[in-house]
Amino acid sequence: MTETQTPGSMTTPVAGGNVGMGTQYLEVRGLTVDFDGFKAVSDVDLTLFQGDLRFLIGPNGAGKTTVIDAITGLVSGTGSVSKSGVELLGKKVHQIARLGVGRTFQTASVFEQMTVLQNLDIAAGAGRSAWTLLRRRSGVLPAIEEALEITGLADLADRPAGVLAHGQKQWLEIGMLLVQNADVLLLDEPVAGMSHDEREETGNLLRRIGSERTVVVVEHDMDFMRAFATSVTVLARGQVIAEGTVAEVQANPKVQEVYLGTAAAGTDALVEEP
């Protein structure tokens, strides 16, 4: 089940992974973000279900990061963004996070002087008072142990986050979302600057966590997208121009034109503009 979306049209869910198997979903309708008269995002529709590993791609300035900024409350938008029927637009950033919507940034935000375990413990205590945060827990929470295993950081639990490799810091930040019970994860270029092996490990991590969650990845690495996406949404000039499987969007003439300036390109040529 796929579709190519025109601005303002309703989005039909794109099949991928275990889409539709769970009850959690994220629905975006008519999302528009206006910066002093400039529409960075215009009338965007998205429907994402639990089990979807959705990639948002498009040239620089297409509005990809702005879309997830609006979903998470960092910028104001109009239209509707709902998570399992609960409207998110108009809520504060922390309120949206408590509803299970988490995000990462292009540069990992971790406490470098603290250990991996301490970073996860602080994230897990996001709703605790300042006094209880200062008190040492008597043991490691099961959610933290699970996050350490899922992210592959169990053997590094007592290491300062500052000594981690670039990719490991990104995995730690993802783990910090997991211990906050985020079931919608919005990841902004998670493999930027990673080695080939780190990209592979990150893709496998996203598959592990994605089966029971909704994961949205803003990405410029087309090889990474081809290898791990279950579905793809393509943005250009703030609007959705195509949606479907990797093969379907690669074969879409509009997508080829956006990336290469011609609709005559072969389907293997979906690459970022230099």
PDB file of C-alpha atoms in Angstrom:
ATOM      1  CA  MET A   1       0.000   0.000   0.000  1.00  0.00           C
ATOM      2  CA  THR A   2       1.779   3.099  -1.202  1.00  0.00           C
ATOM      3  CA  GLU A   3       0.970   6.467  -2.613  1.00  0.00           C
ATOM      4  CA  THR A   4       2.495   9.580  -4.054  1.00  0.00           C
ATOM      5  CA  GLN A   5       1.211  12.560  -2.111  1.00  0.00           C
ATOM      6  CA  THR A   6       0.272  15.880  -3.591  1.00  0.00           C
ATOM      7  CA  PRO A   7       0.270  18.964  -1.349  1.00  0.00           C
ATOM      8  CA  GLY A   8      -2.851  19.001   0.785  1.00  0.00           C
ATOM      9  CA  SER A   9      -3.861  15.415   0.046  1.00  0.00           C
ATOM     10  CA  MET A  10      -4.563  12.854   2.751  1.00  0.00           C
ATOM     11  CA  THR A  11      -1.799  10.341   3.300  1.00  0.00           C
ATOM     12  CA  THR A  12      -2.408   6.629   2.960  1.00  0.00           C
ATOM     13  CA  PRO A  13      -0.123   4.663   5.285  1.00  0.00           C
ATOM     14  CA  VAL A  14       2.885   3.082   3.634  1.00  0.00           C
ATOM     15  CA  ALA A  15       3.411  -0.566   4.450  1.00  0.00           C
ATOM     16  CA  GLY A  16       6.740  -1.544   5.943  1.00  0.00           C
ATOM     17  CA  GLY A  17       8.115  -3.600   8.822  1.00  0.00           C
ATOM     18  CA  ASN A  18       5.282  -4.398  11.234  1.00  0.00           C
ATOM     19  CA  VAL A  19       3.230  -1.369  10.264  1.00  0.00           C
ATOM     20  CA  GLY A  20      -0.296  -1.509  11.606  1.00  0.00           C
ATOM     21  CA  MET A  21       0.505  -4.375  13.996  1.00  0.00           C
ATOM     22  CA  GLY A  22       0.571  -2.100  17.047  1.00  0.00           C
ATOM     23  CA  THR A  23      -1.805   0.483  18.430  1.00  0.00           C
ATOM     24  CA  GLN A  24       0.604   3.419  18.557  1.00  0.00           C
ATOM     25  CA  TYR A  25       0.687   5.848  15.676  1.00  0.00           C
ATOM     26  CA  LEU A  26       1.724   9.368  14.743  1.00  0.00           C
ATOM     27  CA  GLU A  27      -0.508  11.329  12.397  1.00  0.00           C
ATOM     28  CA  VAL A  28       0.472  14.644  10.825  1.00  0.00           C
ATOM     29  CA  ARG A  29      -2.142  16.602   8.892  1.00  0.00           C
ATOM     30  CA  GLY A  30      -1.635  19.884   7.062  1.00  0.00           C
ATOM     31  CA  LEU A  31       1.500  20.756   9.040  1.00  0.00           C
ATOM     32  CA  THR A  32       2.721  24.219   8.079  1.00  0.00           C
ATOM     33  CA  VAL A  33       5.623  26.149   9.598  1.00  0.00           C
ATOM     34  CA  ASP A  34       5.972  29.814   8.686  1.00  0.00           C
ATOM     35  CA  PHE A  35       9.060  31.879   9.515  1.00  0.00           C
ATOM     36  CA  ASP A  36       8.193  35.570   8.970  1.00  0.00           C
ATOM     37  CA  GLY A  37       6.326  34.856   5.759  1.00  0.00           C
ATOM     38  CA  PHE A  38       8.622  32.072   4.530  1.00  0.00           C
ATOM     39  CA  LYS A  39       6.930  28.669   4.545  1.00  0.00           C
ATOM     40  CA  ALA A  40       9.637  26.239   5.609  1.00  0.00           C
ATOM     41  CA  VAL A  41       7.033  23.451   5.723  1.00  0.00           C
ATOM     42  CA  SER A  42       3.795  23.590   3.763  1.00  0.00           C
ATOM     43  CA  ASP A  43       0.747  21.360   4.250  1.00  0.00           C
ATOM     44  CA  VAL A  44       2.657  18.172   5.132  1.00  0.00           C
ATOM     45  CA  ASP A  45       0.726  14.956   5.789  1.00  0.00           C
ATOM     46  CA  LEU A  46       2.328  11.864   7.338  1.00  0.00           C
ATOM     47  CA  THR A  47       0.924   8.706   8.888  1.00  0.00           C
ATOM     48  CA  LEU A  48       3.313   6.470  10.820  1.00  0.00           C
ATOM     49  CA  PHE A  49       2.545   3.299  12.741  1.00  0.00           C
ATOM     50  CA  GLN A  50       4.384   1.202  15.277  1.00  0.00           C
ATOM     51  CA  GLY A  51       6.968  -0.914  13.455  1.00  0.00           C
ATOM     52  CA  ASP A  52       7.658   1.651  10.738  1.00  0.00           C
ATOM     53  CA  LEU A  53      11.291   2.646  10.158  1.00  0.00           C
ATOM     54  CA  ARG A  54      10.519   5.752   8.118  1.00  0.00           C
ATOM     55  CA  PHE A  55      13.228   7.814   6.461  1.00  0.00           C
ATOM     56  CA  LEU A  56      12.689  11.496   5.611  1.00  0.00           C
ATOM     57  CA  ILE A  57      14.954  12.500   2.757  1.00  0.00           C
ATOM     58  CA  GLY A  58      15.346  15.494   0.480  1.00  0.00           C
ATOM     59  CA  PRO A  59      17.857  18.151  -0.549  1.00  0.00           C
ATOM     60  CA  ASN A  60      19.209  20.671   1.940  1.00  0.00           C
ATOM     61  CA  GLY A  61      16.482  23.139   2.877  1.00  0.00           C
ATOM     62  CA  ALA A  62      13.676  20.698   2.092  1.00  0.00           C
ATOM     63  CA  GLY A  63      12.170  21.097   5.579  1.00  0.00           C
ATOM     64  CA  LYS A  64      13.074  17.711   7.046  1.00  0.00           C
ATOM     65  CA  THR A  65      14.461  18.919  10.370  1.00  0.00           C
ATOM     66  CA  THR A  66      11.770  21.590  10.625  1.00  0.00           C
ATOM     67  CA  VAL A  67       9.111  18.875  10.461  1.00  0.00           C
ATOM     68  CA  ILE A  68      10.540  17.065  13.491  1.00  0.00           C
ATOM     69  CA  ASP A  69      11.152  20.389  15.252  1.00  0.00           C
ATOM     70  CA  ALA A  70       7.433  21.134  14.904  1.00  0.00           C
ATOM     71  CA  ILE A  71       6.389  17.654  16.025  1.00  0.00           C
ATOM     72  CA  THR A  72       8.490  17.976  19.193  1.00  0.00           C
ATOM     73  CA  GLY A  73       7.430  21.551  19.991  1.00  0.00           C
ATOM     74  CA  LEU A  74      10.719  23.308  19.235  1.00  0.00           C
ATOM     75  CA  VAL A  75       9.040  25.495  16.615  1.00  0.00           C
ATOM     76  CA  SER A  76       5.413  26.535  16.260  1.00  0.00           C
ATOM     77  CA  GLY A  77       3.294  25.121  13.487  1.00  0.00           C
ATOM     78  CA  THR A  78      -0.290  24.989  12.307  1.00  0.00           C
ATOM     79  CA  GLY A  79      -2.331  21.991  11.273  1.00  0.00           C
ATOM     80  CA  SER A  80      -2.459  18.878  13.424  1.00  0.00           C
ATOM     81  CA  VAL A  81       0.051  16.438  14.899  1.00  0.00           C
ATOM     82  CA  SER A  82      -1.484  13.677  16.992  1.00  0.00           C
ATOM     83  CA  LYS A  83       0.011  10.670  18.755  1.00  0.00           C
ATOM     84  CA  SER A  84      -2.522   7.909  19.161  1.00  0.00           C
ATOM     85  CA  GLY A  85      -5.277  10.527  19.098  1.00  0.00           C
ATOM     86  CA  VAL A  86      -3.616  13.036  21.462  1.00  0.00           C
ATOM     87  CA  GLU A  87      -2.931  16.419  19.850  1.00  0.00           C
ATOM     88  CA  LEU A  88       0.679  17.580  20.206  1.00  0.00           C
ATOM     89  CA  LEU A  89       0.687  20.978  18.514  1.00  0.00           C
ATOM     90  CA  GLY A  90       0.516  23.721  21.112  1.00  0.00           C
ATOM     91  CA  LYS A  91       2.052  21.617  23.870  1.00  0.00           C
ATOM     92  CA  LYS A  92       5.408  22.381  25.511  1.00  0.00           C
ATOM     93  CA  VAL A  93       8.536  20.396  24.633  1.00  0.00           C
ATOM     94  CA  HIS A  94       8.570  18.582  27.991  1.00  0.00           C
ATOM     95  CA  GLN A  95       4.871  17.725  27.709  1.00  0.00           C
ATOM     96  CA  ILE A  96       5.416  16.141  24.301  1.00  0.00           C
ATOM     97  CA  ALA A  97       8.405  14.199  25.643  1.00  0.00           C
ATOM     98  CA  ARG A  98       6.291  12.846  28.507  1.00  0.00           C
ATOM     99  CA  LEU A  99       3.773  11.603  25.949  1.00  0.00           C
ATOM    100  CA  GLY A 100       6.486   9.333  24.557  1.00  0.00           C
ATOM    101  CA  VAL A 101       7.880  11.393  21.683  1.00  0.00           C
ATOM    102  CA  GLY A 102      11.667  11.678  21.813  1.00  0.00           C
ATOM    103  CA  ARG A 103      14.272  13.083  19.460  1.00  0.00           C
ATOM    104  CA  THR A 104      17.985  13.285  18.910  1.00  0.00           C
ATOM    105  CA  PHE A 105      20.020  16.033  17.298  1.00  0.00           C
ATOM    106  CA  GLN A 106      22.841  15.938  14.768  1.00  0.00           C
ATOM    107  CA  THR A 107      25.317  16.363  17.637  1.00  0.00           C
ATOM    108  CA  ALA A 108      24.732  13.945  20.503  1.00  0.00           C
ATOM    109  CA  SER A 109      23.639  15.652  23.745  1.00  0.00           C
ATOM    110  CA  VAL A 110      25.171  13.645  26.592  1.00  0.00           C
ATOM    111  CA  PHE A 111      26.810  14.536  29.912  1.00  0.00           C
ATOM    112  CA  GLU A 112      30.427  13.828  29.007  1.00  0.00           C
ATOM    113  CA  GLN A 113      31.823  13.985  32.561  1.00  0.00           C
ATOM    114  CA  MET A 114      29.335  11.387  33.775  1.00  0.00           C
ATOM    115  CA  THR A 115      29.406   7.674  33.101  1.00  0.00           C
ATOM    116  CA  VAL A 116      27.193   5.949  30.577  1.00  0.00           C
ATOM    117  CA  LEU A 117      25.177   4.501  33.464  1.00  0.00           C
ATOM    118  CA  GLN A 118      24.762   7.913  35.103  1.00  0.00           C
ATOM    119  CA  ASN A 119      23.548   9.422  31.825  1.00  0.00           C
ATOM    120  CA  LEU A 120      20.898   6.748  31.543  1.00  0.00           C
ATOM    121  CA  ASP A 121      19.938   7.112  35.207  1.00  0.00           C
ATOM    122  CA  ILE A 122      19.430  10.860  34.814  1.00  0.00           C
ATOM    123  CA  ALA A 123      17.329  10.298  31.697  1.00  0.00           C
ATOM    124  CA  ALA A 124      15.247   7.673  33.491  1.00  0.00           C
ATOM    125  CA  GLY A 125      14.612  10.157  36.309  1.00  0.00           C
ATOM    126  CA  ALA A 126      13.303  12.900  34.044  1.00  0.00           C
ATOM    127  CA  GLY A 127      10.171  13.197  36.170  1.00  0.00           C
ATOM    128  CA  ARG A 128      11.881  12.964  39.563  1.00  0.00           C
ATOM    129  CA  SER A 129      12.547  15.870  41.910  1.00  0.00           C
ATOM    130  CA  ALA A 130      15.989  17.473  42.187  1.00  0.00           C
ATOM    131  CA  TRP A 131      16.475  15.873  45.624  1.00  0.00           C
ATOM    132  CA  THR A 132      15.732  12.332  44.444  1.00  0.00           C
ATOM    133  CA  LEU A 133      17.987  12.819  41.417  1.00  0.00           C
ATOM    134  CA  LEU A 134      20.879  13.556  43.798  1.00  0.00           C
ATOM    135  CA  ARG A 135      20.274  10.381  45.776  1.00  0.00           C
ATOM    136  CA  ARG A 136      22.070   7.317  44.461  1.00  0.00           C
ATOM    137  CA  ARG A 137      19.777   4.471  43.466  1.00  0.00           C
ATOM    138  CA  SER A 138      20.188   1.232  45.393  1.00  0.00           C
ATOM    139  CA  GLY A 139      20.382  -0.723  42.130  1.00  0.00           C
ATOM    140  CA  VAL A 140      20.197  -0.460  38.367  1.00  0.00           C
ATOM    141  CA  LEU A 141      16.686  -0.126  37.009  1.00  0.00           C
ATOM    142  CA  PRO A 142      15.575  -2.922  34.656  1.00  0.00           C
ATOM    143  CA  ALA A 143      14.858  -0.317  31.965  1.00  0.00           C
ATOM    144  CA  ILE A 144      18.463   0.895  32.175  1.00  0.00           C
ATOM    145  CA  GLU A 145      19.856  -2.636  32.010  1.00  0.00           C
ATOM    146  CA  GLU A 146      17.707  -3.271  28.947  1.00  0.00           C
ATOM    147  CA  ALA A 147      18.866  -0.038  27.289  1.00  0.00           C
ATOM    148  CA  LEU A 148      22.512  -0.953  27.918  1.00  0.00           C
ATOM    149  CA  GLU A 149      21.995  -4.319  26.250  1.00  0.00           C
ATOM    150  CA  ILE A 150      19.997  -2.991  23.298  1.00  0.00           C
ATOM    151  CA  THR A 151      22.506  -0.241  22.538  1.00  0.00           C
ATOM    152  CA  GLY A 152      25.527  -2.501  22.995  1.00  0.00           C
ATOM    153  CA  LEU A 153      26.952  -0.304  25.753  1.00  0.00           C
ATOM    154  CA  ALA A 154      26.703  -2.738  28.673  1.00  0.00           C
ATOM    155  CA  ASP A 155      30.471  -3.260  28.836  1.00  0.00           C
ATOM    156  CA  LEU A 156      30.997   0.521  28.852  1.00  0.00           C
ATOM    157  CA  ALA A 157      28.486   1.349  31.588  1.00  0.00           C
ATOM    158  CA  ASP A 158      31.131   2.720  33.964  1.00  0.00           C
ATOM    159  CA  ARG A 159      33.066   4.667  31.333  1.00  0.00           C
ATOM    160  CA  PRO A 160      32.721   8.468  31.134  1.00  0.00           C
ATOM    161  CA  ALA A 161      30.529   9.375  28.172  1.00  0.00           C
ATOM    162  CA  GLY A 162      33.220  11.766  26.991  1.00  0.00           C
ATOM    163  CA  VAL A 163      35.582   8.923  26.062  1.00  0.00           C
ATOM    164  CA  LEU A 164      33.031   7.144  23.874  1.00  0.00           C
ATOM    165  CA  ALA A 165      33.482   7.013  20.120  1.00  0.00           C
ATOM    166  CA  HIS A 166      31.226   9.245  18.033  1.00  0.00           C
ATOM    167  CA  GLY A 167      28.831   6.445  17.162  1.00  0.00           C
ATOM    168  CA  GLN A 168      28.655   5.225  20.746  1.00  0.00           C
ATOM    169  CA  LYS A 169      27.556   8.679  21.916  1.00  0.00           C
ATOM    170  CA  GLN A 170      24.687   8.539  19.439  1.00  0.00           C
ATOM    171  CA  TRP A 171      23.719   5.101  20.746  1.00  0.00           C
ATOM    172  CA  LEU A 172      23.820   6.433  24.296  1.00  0.00           C
ATOM    173  CA  GLU A 173      21.486   9.269  23.351  1.00  0.00           C
ATOM    174  CA  ILE A 174      19.091   6.755  21.810  1.00  0.00           C
ATOM    175  CA  GLY A 175      19.336   4.709  25.017  1.00  0.00           C
ATOM    176  CA  MET A 176      18.425   7.817  27.002  1.00  0.00           C
ATOM    177  CA  LEU A 177      15.211   8.047  24.992  1.00  0.00           C
ATOM    178  CA  LEU A 178      14.458   4.382  25.572  1.00  0.00           C
ATOM    179  CA  VAL A 179      14.661   4.702  29.372  1.00  0.00           C
ATOM    180  CA  GLN A 180      12.186   7.590  29.116  1.00  0.00           C
ATOM    181  CA  ASN A 181       9.745   5.141  27.491  1.00  0.00           C
ATOM    182  CA  ALA A 182       9.727   6.992  24.171  1.00  0.00           C
ATOM    183  CA  ASP A 183       7.768   4.964  21.631  1.00  0.00           C
ATOM    184  CA  VAL A 184       8.096   7.551  18.850  1.00  0.00           C
ATOM    185  CA  LEU A 185      11.747   8.342  18.103  1.00  0.00           C
ATOM    186  CA  LEU A 186      12.708  11.165  15.741  1.00  0.00           C
ATOM    187  CA  LEU A 187      16.393  10.949  14.830  1.00  0.00           C
ATOM    188  CA  ASP A 188      18.147  13.797  13.015  1.00  0.00           C
ATOM    189  CA  GLU A 189      20.988  12.449  10.845  1.00  0.00           C
ATOM    190  CA  PRO A 190      22.026   9.776  13.357  1.00  0.00           C
ATOM    191  CA  VAL A 191      24.896   8.380  11.243  1.00  0.00           C
ATOM    192  CA  ALA A 192      26.497  11.676  10.189  1.00  0.00           C
ATOM    193  CA  GLY A 193      30.258  11.427  10.677  1.00  0.00           C
ATOM    194  CA  MET A 194      30.190   7.720  11.502  1.00  0.00           C
ATOM    195  CA  SER A 195      32.495   5.049  10.140  1.00  0.00           C
ATOM    196  CA  HIS A 196      31.093   2.295   7.922  1.00  0.00           C
ATOM    197  CA  ASP A 197      31.009  -0.160  10.827  1.00  0.00           C
ATOM    198  CA  GLU A 198      29.286   2.380  13.087  1.00  0.00           C
ATOM    199  CA  ARG A 199      26.641   2.996  10.421  1.00  0.00           C
ATOM    200  CA  GLU A 200      25.976  -0.736  10.182  1.00  0.00           C
ATOM    201  CA  GLU A 201      25.702  -1.053  13.957  1.00  0.00           C
ATOM    202  CA  THR A 202      23.372   1.953  14.090  1.00  0.00           C
ATOM    203  CA  GLY A 203      21.133   0.491  11.403  1.00  0.00           C
ATOM    204  CA  ASN A 204      20.915  -2.785  13.278  1.00  0.00           C
ATOM    205  CA  LEU A 205      20.121  -0.879  16.483  1.00  0.00           C
ATOM    206  CA  LEU A 206      17.275   0.941  14.743  1.00  0.00           C
ATOM    207  CA  ARG A 207      15.888  -2.372  13.556  1.00  0.00           C
ATOM    208  CA  ARG A 208      16.029  -3.767  17.093  1.00  0.00           C
ATOM    209  CA  ILE A 209      14.192  -0.854  18.646  1.00  0.00           C
ATOM    210  CA  GLY A 210      11.891  -0.235  15.679  1.00  0.00           C
ATOM    211  CA  SER A 211       9.816  -3.389  15.874  1.00  0.00           C
ATOM    212  CA  GLU A 212       7.939  -2.084  18.917  1.00  0.00           C
ATOM    213  CA  ARG A 213       8.194   1.640  18.206  1.00  0.00           C
ATOM    214  CA  THR A 214       7.823   4.232  15.478  1.00  0.00           C
ATOM    215  CA  VAL A 215      11.220   5.458  14.283  1.00  0.00           C
ATOM    216  CA  VAL A 216      11.629   8.433  11.940  1.00  0.00           C
ATOM    217  CA  VAL A 217      15.094   9.109  10.530  1.00  0.00           C
ATOM    218  CA  VAL A 218      16.110  12.356   8.836  1.00  0.00           C
ATOM    219  CA  GLU A 219      19.001  11.315   6.650  1.00  0.00           C
ATOM    220  CA  HIS A 220      21.339  12.358   3.835  1.00  0.00           C
ATOM    221  CA  ASP A 221      23.182   9.031   3.596  1.00  0.00           C
ATOM    222  CA  MET A 222      21.391   7.299   0.730  1.00  0.00           C
ATOM    223  CA  ASP A 223      23.270   4.003   1.122  1.00  0.00           C
ATOM    224  CA  PHE A 224      22.139   3.877   4.749  1.00  0.00           C
ATOM    225  CA  MET A 225      18.576   4.660   3.693  1.00  0.00           C
ATOM    226  CA  ARG A 226      18.552   1.911   1.050  1.00  0.00           C
ATOM    227  CA  ALA A 227      19.851  -0.644   3.525  1.00  0.00           C
ATOM    228  CA  PHE A 228      17.523   0.006   6.454  1.00  0.00           C
ATOM    229  CA  ALA A 229      14.380   1.976   5.521  1.00  0.00           C
ATOM    230  CA  THR A 230      11.035   0.192   5.493  1.00  0.00           C
ATOM    231  CA  SER A 231       9.418   3.269   3.955  1.00  0.00           C
ATOM    232  CA  VAL A 232      10.554   6.649   2.672  1.00  0.00           C
ATOM    233  CA  THR A 233       9.032  10.128   2.510  1.00  0.00           C
ATOM    234  CA  VAL A 234      10.671  12.635   0.169  1.00  0.00           C
ATOM    235  CA  LEU A 235      10.418  16.372   0.835  1.00  0.00           C
ATOM    236  CA  ALA A 236      11.336  19.260  -1.438  1.00  0.00           C
ATOM    237  CA  ARG A 237      10.752  22.961  -0.778  1.00  0.00           C
ATOM    238  CA  GLY A 238       8.800  22.117   2.359  1.00  0.00           C
ATOM    239  CA  GLN A 239       6.335  19.760   0.688  1.00  0.00           C
ATOM    240  CA  VAL A 240       5.975  15.990   0.391  1.00  0.00           C
ATOM    241  CA  ILE A 241       6.569  14.994  -3.233  1.00  0.00           C
ATOM    242  CA  ALA A 242       6.680  11.199  -2.904  1.00  0.00           C
ATOM    243  CA  GLU A 243       6.211   8.376  -0.450  1.00  0.00           C
ATOM    244  CA  GLY A 244       6.668   4.630  -0.645  1.00  0.00           C
ATOM    245  CA  THR A 245       9.278   1.915  -0.514  1.00  0.00           C
ATOM    246  CA  VAL A 246      12.906   2.625  -1.395  1.00  0.00           C
ATOM    247  CA  ALA A 247      12.432   1.154  -4.870  1.00  0.00           C
ATOM    248  CA  GLU A 248       9.278   3.167  -5.477  1.00  0.00           C
ATOM    249  CA  VAL A 249      10.743   6.539  -4.540  1.00  0.00           C
ATOM    250  CA  GLN A 250      13.915   5.846  -6.529  1.00  0.00           C
ATOM    251  CA  ALA A 251      11.771   5.207  -9.604  1.00  0.00           C
ATOM    252  CA  ASN A 252       9.654   8.338  -9.080  1.00  0.00           C
ATOM    253  CA  PRO A 253      10.357  10.970 -11.785  1.00  0.00           C
ATOM    254  CA  LYS A 254       9.699  13.843  -9.358  1.00  0.00           C
ATOM    255  CA  VAL A 255      12.289  12.473  -6.954  1.00  0.00           C
ATOM    256  CA  GLN A 256      14.820  11.985  -9.735  1.00  0.00           C
ATOM    257  CA  GLU A 257      14.272  15.551 -10.859  1.00  0.00           C
ATOM    258  CA  VAL A 258      14.762  16.960  -7.369  1.00  0.00           C
ATOM    259  CA  TYR A 259      18.001  15.062  -6.819  1.00  0.00           C
ATOM    260  CA  LEU A 260      19.497  15.202 -10.302  1.00  0.00           C
ATOM    261  CA  GLY A 261      17.745  17.984 -12.185  1.00  0.00           C
ATOM    262  CA  THR A 262      16.372  15.516 -14.733  1.00  0.00           C
ATOM    263  CA  ALA A 263      13.536  12.997 -14.837  1.00  0.00           C
ATOM    264  CA  ALA A 264      15.496  10.774 -17.215  1.00  0.00           C
ATOM    265  CA  ALA A 265      17.938   9.446 -14.616  1.00  0.00           C
ATOM    266  CA  GLY A 266      18.153   5.742 -13.837  1.00  0.00           C
ATOM    267  CA  THR A 267      16.671   4.322 -10.662  1.00  0.00           C
ATOM    268  CA  ASP A 268      20.095   3.667  -9.170  1.00  0.00           C
ATOM    269  CA  ALA A 269      21.031   7.339  -9.196  1.00  0.00           C
ATOM    270  CA  LEU A 270      19.291   8.574  -6.047  1.00  0.00           C
ATOM    271  CA  VAL A 271      22.163  10.461  -4.471  1.00  0.00           C
ATOM    272  CA  GLU A 272      22.561  13.721  -2.654  1.00  0.00           C
ATOM    273  CA  GLU A 273      23.376  16.810  -4.636  1.00  0.00           C
ATOM    274  CA  PRO A 274      27.017  17.851  -4.211  1.00  0.00           C
TER     275      PRO A 274
END
